[in-house]
PDB file of C-alpha atoms in Angstrom:
ATOM      1  CA  MET A  15     -53.091   5.481 -57.529  1.00 86.00           C
ATOM      2  CA  LEU A  16     -56.410   5.307 -55.824  1.00 94.00           C
ATOM      3  CA  ILE A  17     -59.332   7.850 -56.331  1.00 97.00           C
ATOM      4  CA  ASP A  18     -61.853   8.289 -53.824  1.00 98.00           C
ATOM      5  CA  ILE A  19     -65.418   8.204 -55.897  1.00 98.00           C
ATOM      6  CA  SER A  20     -67.495   8.331 -52.786  1.00 98.00           C
ATOM      7  CA  ILE A  21     -69.798  10.732 -51.514  1.00 97.00           C
ATOM      8  CA  PRO A  22     -69.095  11.561 -47.488  1.00 95.00           C
ATOM      9  CA  LEU A  23     -71.405  10.051 -45.424  1.00 95.00           C
ATOM     10  CA  GLY A  24     -72.364  12.963 -42.507  1.00 96.00           C
ATOM     11  CA  ALA A  25     -74.686  15.441 -41.333  1.00 95.00           C
ATOM     12  CA  GLU A  26     -74.277  17.570 -44.494  1.00 96.00           C
ATOM     13  CA  THR A  27     -74.623  14.792 -47.070  1.00 97.00           C
ATOM     14  CA  VAL A  28     -77.932  15.462 -49.319  1.00 97.00           C
ATOM     15  CA  PRO A  29     -80.552  12.571 -48.822  1.00 97.00           C
ATOM     16  CA  TRP A  30     -83.564  12.043 -51.220  1.00 97.00           C
ATOM     17  CA  PRO A  31     -86.249  14.564 -50.480  1.00 96.00           C
ATOM     18  CA  GLY A  32     -88.332  12.506 -47.599  1.00 96.00           C
ATOM     19  CA  ASP A  33     -85.897   9.786 -46.941  1.00 97.00           C
ATOM     20  CA  THR A  34     -84.216   9.360 -43.309  1.00 98.00           C
ATOM     21  CA  PRO A  35     -80.883  12.114 -43.250  1.00 97.00           C
ATOM     22  CA  PHE A  36     -77.808  10.795 -41.711  1.00 97.00           C
ATOM     23  CA  SER A  37     -77.519  11.781 -37.887  1.00 97.00           C
ATOM     24  CA  CYS A  38     -74.858  10.610 -35.229  1.00 96.00           C
ATOM     25  CA  GLY A  39     -75.968  10.556 -31.782  1.00 96.00           C
ATOM     26  CA  TRP A  40     -74.182   8.818 -28.588  1.00 96.00           C
ATOM     27  CA  SER A  41     -74.905   6.245 -26.368  1.00 96.00           C
ATOM     28  CA  GLY A  42     -71.754   6.571 -24.107  1.00 97.00           C
ATOM     29  CA  ARG A  43     -69.725   9.367 -23.459  1.00 97.00           C
ATOM     30  CA  ILE A  44     -65.939   9.107 -21.545  1.00 97.00           C
ATOM     31  CA  GLU A  45     -66.940  13.180 -20.168  1.00 97.00           C
ATOM     32  CA  ARG A  46     -70.110  11.733 -18.512  1.00 96.00           C
ATOM     33  CA  GLY A  47     -68.221   8.683 -16.901  1.00 97.00           C
ATOM     34  CA  ASP A  48     -68.579   6.044 -19.559  1.00 97.00           C
ATOM     35  CA  SER A  49     -65.445   4.068 -20.404  1.00 98.00           C
ATOM     36  CA  VAL A  50     -65.525   4.738 -24.114  1.00 98.00           C
ATOM     37  CA  ASN A  51     -67.151   7.052 -26.812  1.00 98.00           C
ATOM     38  CA  LEU A  52     -69.935   5.170 -28.453  1.00 97.00           C
ATOM     39  CA  THR A  53     -71.856   6.670 -31.325  1.00 97.00           C
ATOM     40  CA  ALA A  54     -75.308   5.672 -32.424  1.00 97.00           C
ATOM     41  CA  LEU A  55     -75.980   6.248 -36.131  1.00 96.00           C
ATOM     42  CA  THR A  56     -79.332   6.709 -37.676  1.00 97.00           C
ATOM     43  CA  PHE A  57     -79.504   6.817 -41.792  1.00 97.00           C
ATOM     44  CA  SER A  58     -81.229   5.550 -44.609  1.00 98.00           C
ATOM     45  CA  PRO A  59     -79.006   3.043 -46.655  1.00 98.00           C
ATOM     46  CA  HIS A  60     -79.816   5.319 -49.769  1.00 98.00           C
ATOM     47  CA  VAL A  61     -78.058   8.489 -48.446  1.00 98.00           C
ATOM     48  CA  GLY A  62     -74.491   9.011 -49.978  1.00 97.00           C
ATOM     49  CA  THR A  63     -72.786   6.382 -52.160  1.00 98.00           C
ATOM     50  CA  HIS A  64     -74.638   3.144 -51.876  1.00 98.00           C
ATOM     51  CA  ALA A  65     -75.656  -0.077 -53.772  1.00 98.00           C
ATOM     52  CA  ASP A  66     -79.531  -0.797 -54.370  1.00 98.00           C
ATOM     53  CA  ALA A  67     -80.716  -4.258 -53.409  1.00 98.00           C
ATOM     54  CA  PRO A  68     -83.329  -5.984 -56.125  1.00 98.00           C
ATOM     55  CA  LEU A  69     -85.785  -5.547 -52.601  1.00 98.00           C
ATOM     56  CA  HIS A  70     -85.601  -1.907 -53.245  1.00 98.00           C
ATOM     57  CA  VAL A  71     -88.124  -2.223 -56.146  1.00 97.00           C
ATOM     58  CA  HIS A  72     -89.746  -5.568 -55.792  1.00 97.00           C
ATOM     59  CA  SER A  73     -90.937  -7.229 -52.264  1.00 98.00           C
ATOM     60  CA  GLY A  74     -90.108 -10.483 -53.727  1.00 97.00           C
ATOM     61  CA  TRP A  75     -86.504  -9.682 -55.104  1.00 98.00           C
ATOM     62  CA  PRO A  76     -83.133 -10.577 -52.895  1.00 98.00           C
ATOM     63  CA  ALA A  77     -82.201  -8.352 -50.044  1.00 98.00           C
ATOM     64  CA  SER A  78     -79.090  -6.700 -49.684  1.00 98.00           C
ATOM     65  CA  GLU A  79     -76.991  -9.647 -48.319  1.00 98.00           C
ATOM     66  CA  THR A  80     -76.991 -11.252 -51.686  1.00 98.00           C
ATOM     67  CA  LEU A  81     -75.230  -8.664 -53.702  1.00 98.00           C
ATOM     68  CA  THR A  82     -72.165  -9.927 -55.251  1.00 95.00           C
ATOM     69  CA  VAL A  83     -69.203  -8.370 -54.110  1.00 97.00           C
ATOM     70  CA  SER A  84     -67.286  -9.218 -57.471  1.00 97.00           C
ATOM     71  CA  ALA A  85     -69.644  -7.245 -59.514  1.00 97.00           C
ATOM     72  CA  PHE A  86     -68.536  -4.368 -57.945  1.00 98.00           C
ATOM     73  CA  VAL A  87     -64.650  -5.149 -58.182  1.00 98.00           C
ATOM     74  CA  GLY A  88     -63.257  -5.150 -61.437  1.00 96.00           C
ATOM     75  CA  PRO A  89     -62.532  -3.174 -64.577  1.00 96.00           C
ATOM     76  CA  ALA A  90     -64.982  -0.363 -65.235  1.00 97.00           C
ATOM     77  CA  VAL A  91     -65.419   2.354 -67.761  1.00 97.00           C
ATOM     78  CA  VAL A  92     -66.297   5.912 -66.782  1.00 97.00           C
ATOM     79  CA  LEU A  93     -68.452   7.843 -69.216  1.00 96.00           C
ATOM     80  CA  THR A  94     -69.019  11.263 -69.670  1.00 95.00           C
ATOM     81  CA  VAL A  95     -72.732  12.798 -70.801  1.00 94.00           C
ATOM     82  CA  PRO A  96     -71.883  15.577 -73.193  1.00 87.00           C
ATOM     83  CA  THR A  97     -72.393  18.962 -71.626  1.00 84.00           C
ATOM     84  CA  ASP A  98     -74.842  19.952 -74.251  1.00 86.00           C
ATOM     85  CA  TYR A  99     -76.684  16.822 -73.823  1.00 89.00           C
ATOM     86  CA  PRO A 100     -80.619  17.682 -72.369  1.00 89.00           C
ATOM     87  CA  ILE A 101     -80.410  16.313 -68.784  1.00 88.00           C
ATOM     88  CA  ASP A 102     -84.290  15.506 -69.332  1.00 86.00           C
ATOM     89  CA  THR A 103     -83.506  13.004 -72.093  1.00 88.00           C
ATOM     90  CA  ASP A 104     -82.826   9.661 -71.663  1.00 94.00           C
ATOM     91  CA  LEU A 105     -79.699   7.784 -73.276  1.00 96.00           C
ATOM     92  CA  ARG A 106     -80.379   5.589 -76.321  1.00 95.00           C
ATOM     93  CA  ILE A 107     -78.332   2.752 -77.541  1.00 96.00           C
ATOM     94  CA  GLU A 108     -76.929   4.513 -80.197  1.00 95.00           C
ATOM     95  CA  THR A 109     -75.791   7.193 -78.143  1.00 93.00           C
ATOM     96  CA  LEU A 110     -74.328   4.776 -75.158  1.00 94.00           C
ATOM     97  CA  GLN A 111     -72.154   3.231 -78.145  1.00 94.00           C
ATOM     98  CA  ALA A 112     -71.206   6.425 -79.297  1.00 93.00           C
ATOM     99  CA  MET A 113     -69.877   7.333 -75.899  1.00 93.00           C
ATOM    100  CA  LEU A 114     -68.205   4.072 -75.523  1.00 94.00           C
ATOM    101  CA  ALA A 115     -66.366   4.008 -79.076  1.00 92.00           C
ATOM    102  CA  ALA A 116     -64.828   7.219 -77.693  1.00 91.00           C
ATOM    103  CA  VAL A 117     -62.953   5.844 -74.910  1.00 92.00           C
ATOM    104  CA  PRO A 118     -59.709   4.144 -75.620  1.00 83.00           C
ATOM    105  CA  ASP A 119     -59.464   0.445 -75.355  1.00 84.00           C
ATOM    106  CA  ALA A 120     -63.066   0.782 -73.203  1.00 87.00           C
ATOM    107  CA  THR A 121     -63.963  -2.985 -75.558  1.00 81.00           C
ATOM    108  CA  ALA A 122     -60.194  -4.172 -75.992  1.00 82.00           C
ATOM    109  CA  ILE A 123     -59.915  -4.468 -71.978  1.00 85.00           C
ATOM    110  CA  PRO A 124     -61.852  -7.725 -71.161  1.00 83.00           C
ATOM    111  CA  GLY A 125     -64.602  -7.389 -68.790  1.00 85.00           C
ATOM    112  CA  ALA A 126     -64.633  -3.463 -68.870  1.00 87.00           C
ATOM    113  CA  THR A 127     -67.911  -2.801 -70.736  1.00 93.00           C
ATOM    114  CA  SER A 128     -69.757  -4.989 -67.918  1.00 96.00           C
ATOM    115  CA  ARG A 129     -69.353  -2.197 -65.780  1.00 97.00           C
ATOM    116  CA  ILE A 130     -70.311   1.078 -66.680  1.00 97.00           C
ATOM    117  CA  LEU A 131     -70.158   4.498 -64.435  1.00 98.00           C
ATOM    118  CA  LEU A 132     -71.877   7.607 -65.976  1.00 98.00           C
ATOM    119  CA  ARG A 133     -70.638  10.723 -64.720  1.00 97.00           C
ATOM    120  CA  THR A 134     -73.971  12.911 -65.577  1.00 95.00           C
ATOM    121  CA  GLY A 135     -72.807  16.229 -63.813  1.00 93.00           C
ATOM    122  CA  GLN A 136     -76.031  16.300 -61.718  1.00 95.00           C
ATOM    123  CA  SER A 137     -75.453  15.089 -58.482  1.00 96.00           C
ATOM    124  CA  ILE A 138     -75.429  15.726 -54.556  1.00 97.00           C
ATOM    125  CA  ALA A 139     -71.860  16.421 -54.206  1.00 93.00           C
ATOM    126  CA  GLY A 140     -72.277  20.063 -54.697  1.00 86.00           C
ATOM    127  CA  GLY A 141     -74.528  19.965 -51.643  1.00 92.00           C
ATOM    128  CA  HIS A 142     -77.873  20.313 -53.306  1.00 95.00           C
ATOM    129  CA  PHE A 143     -80.408  17.969 -54.628  1.00 97.00           C
ATOM    130  CA  PRO A 144     -80.396  18.239 -58.583  1.00 96.00           C
ATOM    131  CA  THR A 145     -83.730  19.014 -60.189  1.00 94.00           C
ATOM    132  CA  ASP A 146     -83.361  16.053 -62.839  1.00 94.00           C
ATOM    133  CA  TRP A 147     -80.435  14.074 -64.618  1.00 95.00           C
ATOM    134  CA  PRO A 148     -80.066  12.116 -67.716  1.00 94.00           C
ATOM    135  CA  THR A 149     -81.063   8.215 -67.416  1.00 96.00           C
ATOM    136  CA  LEU A 150     -80.865   5.339 -69.450  1.00 97.00           C
ATOM    137  CA  ALA A 151     -84.002   4.514 -71.612  1.00 97.00           C
ATOM    138  CA  VAL A 152     -85.462   1.460 -70.675  1.00 98.00           C
ATOM    139  CA  GLU A 153     -84.423  -0.292 -73.845  1.00 97.00           C
ATOM    140  CA  THR A 154     -80.997   0.854 -73.416  1.00 97.00           C
ATOM    141  CA  ALA A 155     -80.937  -0.809 -69.930  1.00 98.00           C
ATOM    142  CA  ARG A 156     -82.320  -4.170 -71.339  1.00 98.00           C
ATOM    143  CA  TRP A 157     -79.401  -3.854 -73.993  1.00 97.00           C
ATOM    144  CA  LEU A 158     -77.027  -3.471 -71.770  1.00 97.00           C
ATOM    145  CA  VAL A 159     -77.906  -6.236 -69.769  1.00 97.00           C
ATOM    146  CA  ASP A 160     -78.121  -8.361 -73.108  1.00 96.00           C
ATOM    147  CA  GLN A 161     -74.484  -7.556 -73.849  1.00 94.00           C
ATOM    148  CA  GLY A 162     -73.720  -8.905 -70.206  1.00 96.00           C
ATOM    149  CA  LEU A 163     -73.696  -5.806 -67.684  1.00 97.00           C
ATOM    150  CA  GLN A 164     -72.840  -6.818 -64.396  1.00 97.00           C
ATOM    151  CA  LEU A 165     -72.836  -3.138 -62.869  1.00 98.00           C
ATOM    152  CA  TRP A 166     -74.403   0.209 -64.026  1.00 98.00           C
ATOM    153  CA  GLY A 167     -73.271   3.423 -61.895  1.00 98.00           C
ATOM    154  CA  THR A 168     -74.074   6.955 -61.531  1.00 98.00           C
ATOM    155  CA  ASP A 169     -73.074   9.986 -59.940  1.00 98.00           C
ATOM    156  CA  ALA A 170     -76.911  10.931 -59.932  1.00 97.00           C
ATOM    157  CA  PRO A 171     -79.157  10.141 -57.176  1.00 98.00           C
ATOM    158  CA  SER A 172     -80.793   7.464 -58.846  1.00 98.00           C
ATOM    159  CA  ALA A 173     -80.731   5.540 -62.091  1.00 98.00           C
ATOM    160  CA  ASP A 174     -84.518   6.612 -62.285  1.00 97.00           C
ATOM    161  CA  ARG A 175     -85.929  10.341 -63.272  1.00 95.00           C
ATOM    162  CA  ARG A 176     -86.595  11.748 -60.058  1.00 95.00           C
ATOM    163  CA  THR A 177     -90.181  12.106 -60.544  1.00 94.00           C
ATOM    164  CA  SER A 178     -90.597   8.451 -61.362  1.00 95.00           C
ATOM    165  CA  THR A 179     -92.369   5.989 -59.496  1.00 95.00           C
ATOM    166  CA  ALA A 180     -92.690   2.953 -61.709  1.00 97.00           C
ATOM    167  CA  LEU A 181     -88.776   2.834 -61.639  1.00 98.00           C
ATOM    168  CA  PRO A 182     -88.507   1.151 -65.031  1.00 98.00           C
ATOM    169  CA  VAL A 183     -84.486   1.336 -65.094  1.00 98.00           C
ATOM    170  CA  HIS A 184     -84.205  -0.240 -61.845  1.00 98.00           C
ATOM    171  CA  HIS A 185     -86.561  -3.030 -62.918  1.00 98.00           C
ATOM    172  CA  ALA A 186     -84.759  -3.601 -66.083  1.00 98.00           C
ATOM    173  CA  LEU A 187     -81.159  -3.615 -64.599  1.00 98.00           C
ATOM    174  CA  LEU A 188     -82.111  -5.338 -61.145  1.00 98.00           C
ATOM    175  CA  GLY A 189     -84.582  -7.831 -62.842  1.00 97.00           C
ATOM    176  CA  GLY A 190     -81.809  -8.664 -65.019  1.00 97.00           C
ATOM    177  CA  GLY A 191     -79.045  -9.555 -63.267  1.00 97.00           C
ATOM    178  CA  ALA A 192     -77.212  -6.387 -62.944  1.00 98.00           C
ATOM    179  CA  ASN A 193     -76.009  -4.593 -59.865  1.00 98.00           C
ATOM    180  CA  LEU A 194     -76.387  -0.764 -59.373  1.00 98.00           C
ATOM    181  CA  LEU A 195     -74.435   2.296 -58.004  1.00 98.00           C
ATOM    182  CA  GLU A 196     -75.925   5.534 -56.944  1.00 98.00           C
ATOM    183  CA  ASN A 197     -74.455   8.568 -55.627  1.00 98.00           C
ATOM    184  CA  LEU A 198     -71.135   8.271 -57.075  1.00 98.00           C
ATOM    185  CA  ALA A 199     -68.277  11.389 -57.139  1.00 98.00           C
ATOM    186  CA  LEU A 200     -67.178  11.448 -60.378  1.00 97.00           C
ATOM    187  CA  THR A 201     -66.791  15.107 -61.014  1.00 94.00           C
ATOM    188  CA  ALA A 202     -63.096  14.894 -61.258  1.00 92.00           C
ATOM    189  CA  ILE A 203     -63.123  11.336 -63.160  1.00 96.00           C
ATOM    190  CA  VAL A 204     -61.814  11.701 -66.460  1.00 95.00           C
ATOM    191  CA  PRO A 205     -63.409   9.123 -69.003  1.00 95.00           C
ATOM    192  CA  GLY A 206     -61.513   6.289 -69.457  1.00 95.00           C
ATOM    193  CA  VAL A 207     -61.116   2.689 -67.963  1.00 95.00           C
ATOM    194  CA  TYR A 208     -60.096   1.965 -64.274  1.00 96.00           C
ATOM    195  CA  ASP A 209     -60.186  -0.607 -61.772  1.00 96.00           C
ATOM    196  CA  LEU A 210     -63.056  -0.208 -59.514  1.00 98.00           C
ATOM    197  CA  ILE A 211     -63.198  -1.778 -55.792  1.00 98.00           C
ATOM    198  CA  ALA A 212     -66.704  -0.916 -54.518  1.00 98.00           C
ATOM    199  CA  PRO A 213     -67.952  -3.740 -52.265  1.00 98.00           C
ATOM    200  CA  PRO A 214     -71.116  -3.128 -50.633  1.00 98.00           C
ATOM    201  CA  LEU A 215     -71.540  -3.337 -46.927  1.00 98.00           C
ATOM    202  CA  LEU A 216     -72.505  -6.704 -45.957  1.00 98.00           C
ATOM    203  CA  VAL A 217     -75.825  -5.525 -44.608  1.00 97.00           C
ATOM    204  CA  VAL A 218     -78.847  -8.373 -43.928  1.00 98.00           C
ATOM    205  CA  GLY A 219     -82.279  -7.975 -45.099  1.00 98.00           C
ATOM    206  CA  ALA A 220     -82.125  -4.099 -46.390  1.00 98.00           C
ATOM    207  CA  ASP A 221     -83.007  -2.909 -49.715  1.00 98.00           C
ATOM    208  CA  ALA A 222     -80.093  -1.130 -49.931  1.00 98.00           C
ATOM    209  CA  ALA A 223     -76.146  -1.156 -48.589  1.00 98.00           C
ATOM    210  CA  PRO A 224     -73.805   1.828 -48.115  1.00 98.00           C
ATOM    211  CA  VAL A 225     -70.754   1.502 -50.284  1.00 98.00           C
ATOM    212  CA  ARG A 226     -66.873   3.141 -50.267  1.00 98.00           C
ATOM    213  CA  ALA A 227     -66.228   3.150 -53.805  1.00 98.00           C
ATOM    214  CA  LEU A 228     -62.691   3.812 -55.210  1.00 98.00           C
ATOM    215  CA  LEU A 229     -61.193   3.870 -58.673  1.00 98.00           C
ATOM    216  CA  ARG A 230     -57.665   2.639 -59.202  1.00 96.00           C
ATOM    217  CA  GLU A 231     -55.772   4.160 -62.407  1.00 91.00           C
ATOM    218  CA  ARG A 232     -54.643   1.236 -64.587  1.00 83.00           C
ATOM    219  CA  ARG A 233     -50.695   1.215 -65.307  1.00 66.00           C
ATOM    220  CA  PRO A 234     -50.093   0.805 -69.043  1.00 56.00           C
ATOM    221  CA  PRO A 235     -48.706  -2.589 -70.249  1.00 48.00           C
ATOM    222  CA  VAL A 236     -44.571  -3.443 -69.916  1.00 39.00           C
TER     223      VAL A 236
END
């Protein structure tokens, strides 16, 4: 069974404060004599579920067309931040290790821990922009890269703090060769190992690309 973990992209989708929101206009309408209806879309690629390109945080780093599809497709572990975990506290290495240890088969399935999706519970899915959210500590992000992380995903609007301007987690992940998914819809997803299918659109020259993200429940071995 496929589970859609994408934030719907529309006029109601909450953008990052100050970013360009989604809008849909019309460049052609049958009612006014045109042969077809044609829409014209305007929005930041960071609205809704998206993949950040390294260019987002460094002008000399690669743009969206270089995002590797294979990193966004394959086994992935979904983790949940404990409900009593302070939302303004960074996730340390030992905390993340404990969360991984609590997921059956997370380390037994080859490649699963190379893609990690974090449910913080602080997302735009409810129609408002959260005030804060748990993020990786920088040393945790670097440790994950050293462990072979290909993809880090979060239901939060950013892998860094809302107030961060230096974006150290972005730099650690993207600069280390990992990929980044943001604004996932993970509210109904229980911790476990899934198959992730979330290739970014092949957008050229941008700092991010929209994503339709899906999870597929893994069948038990026969």
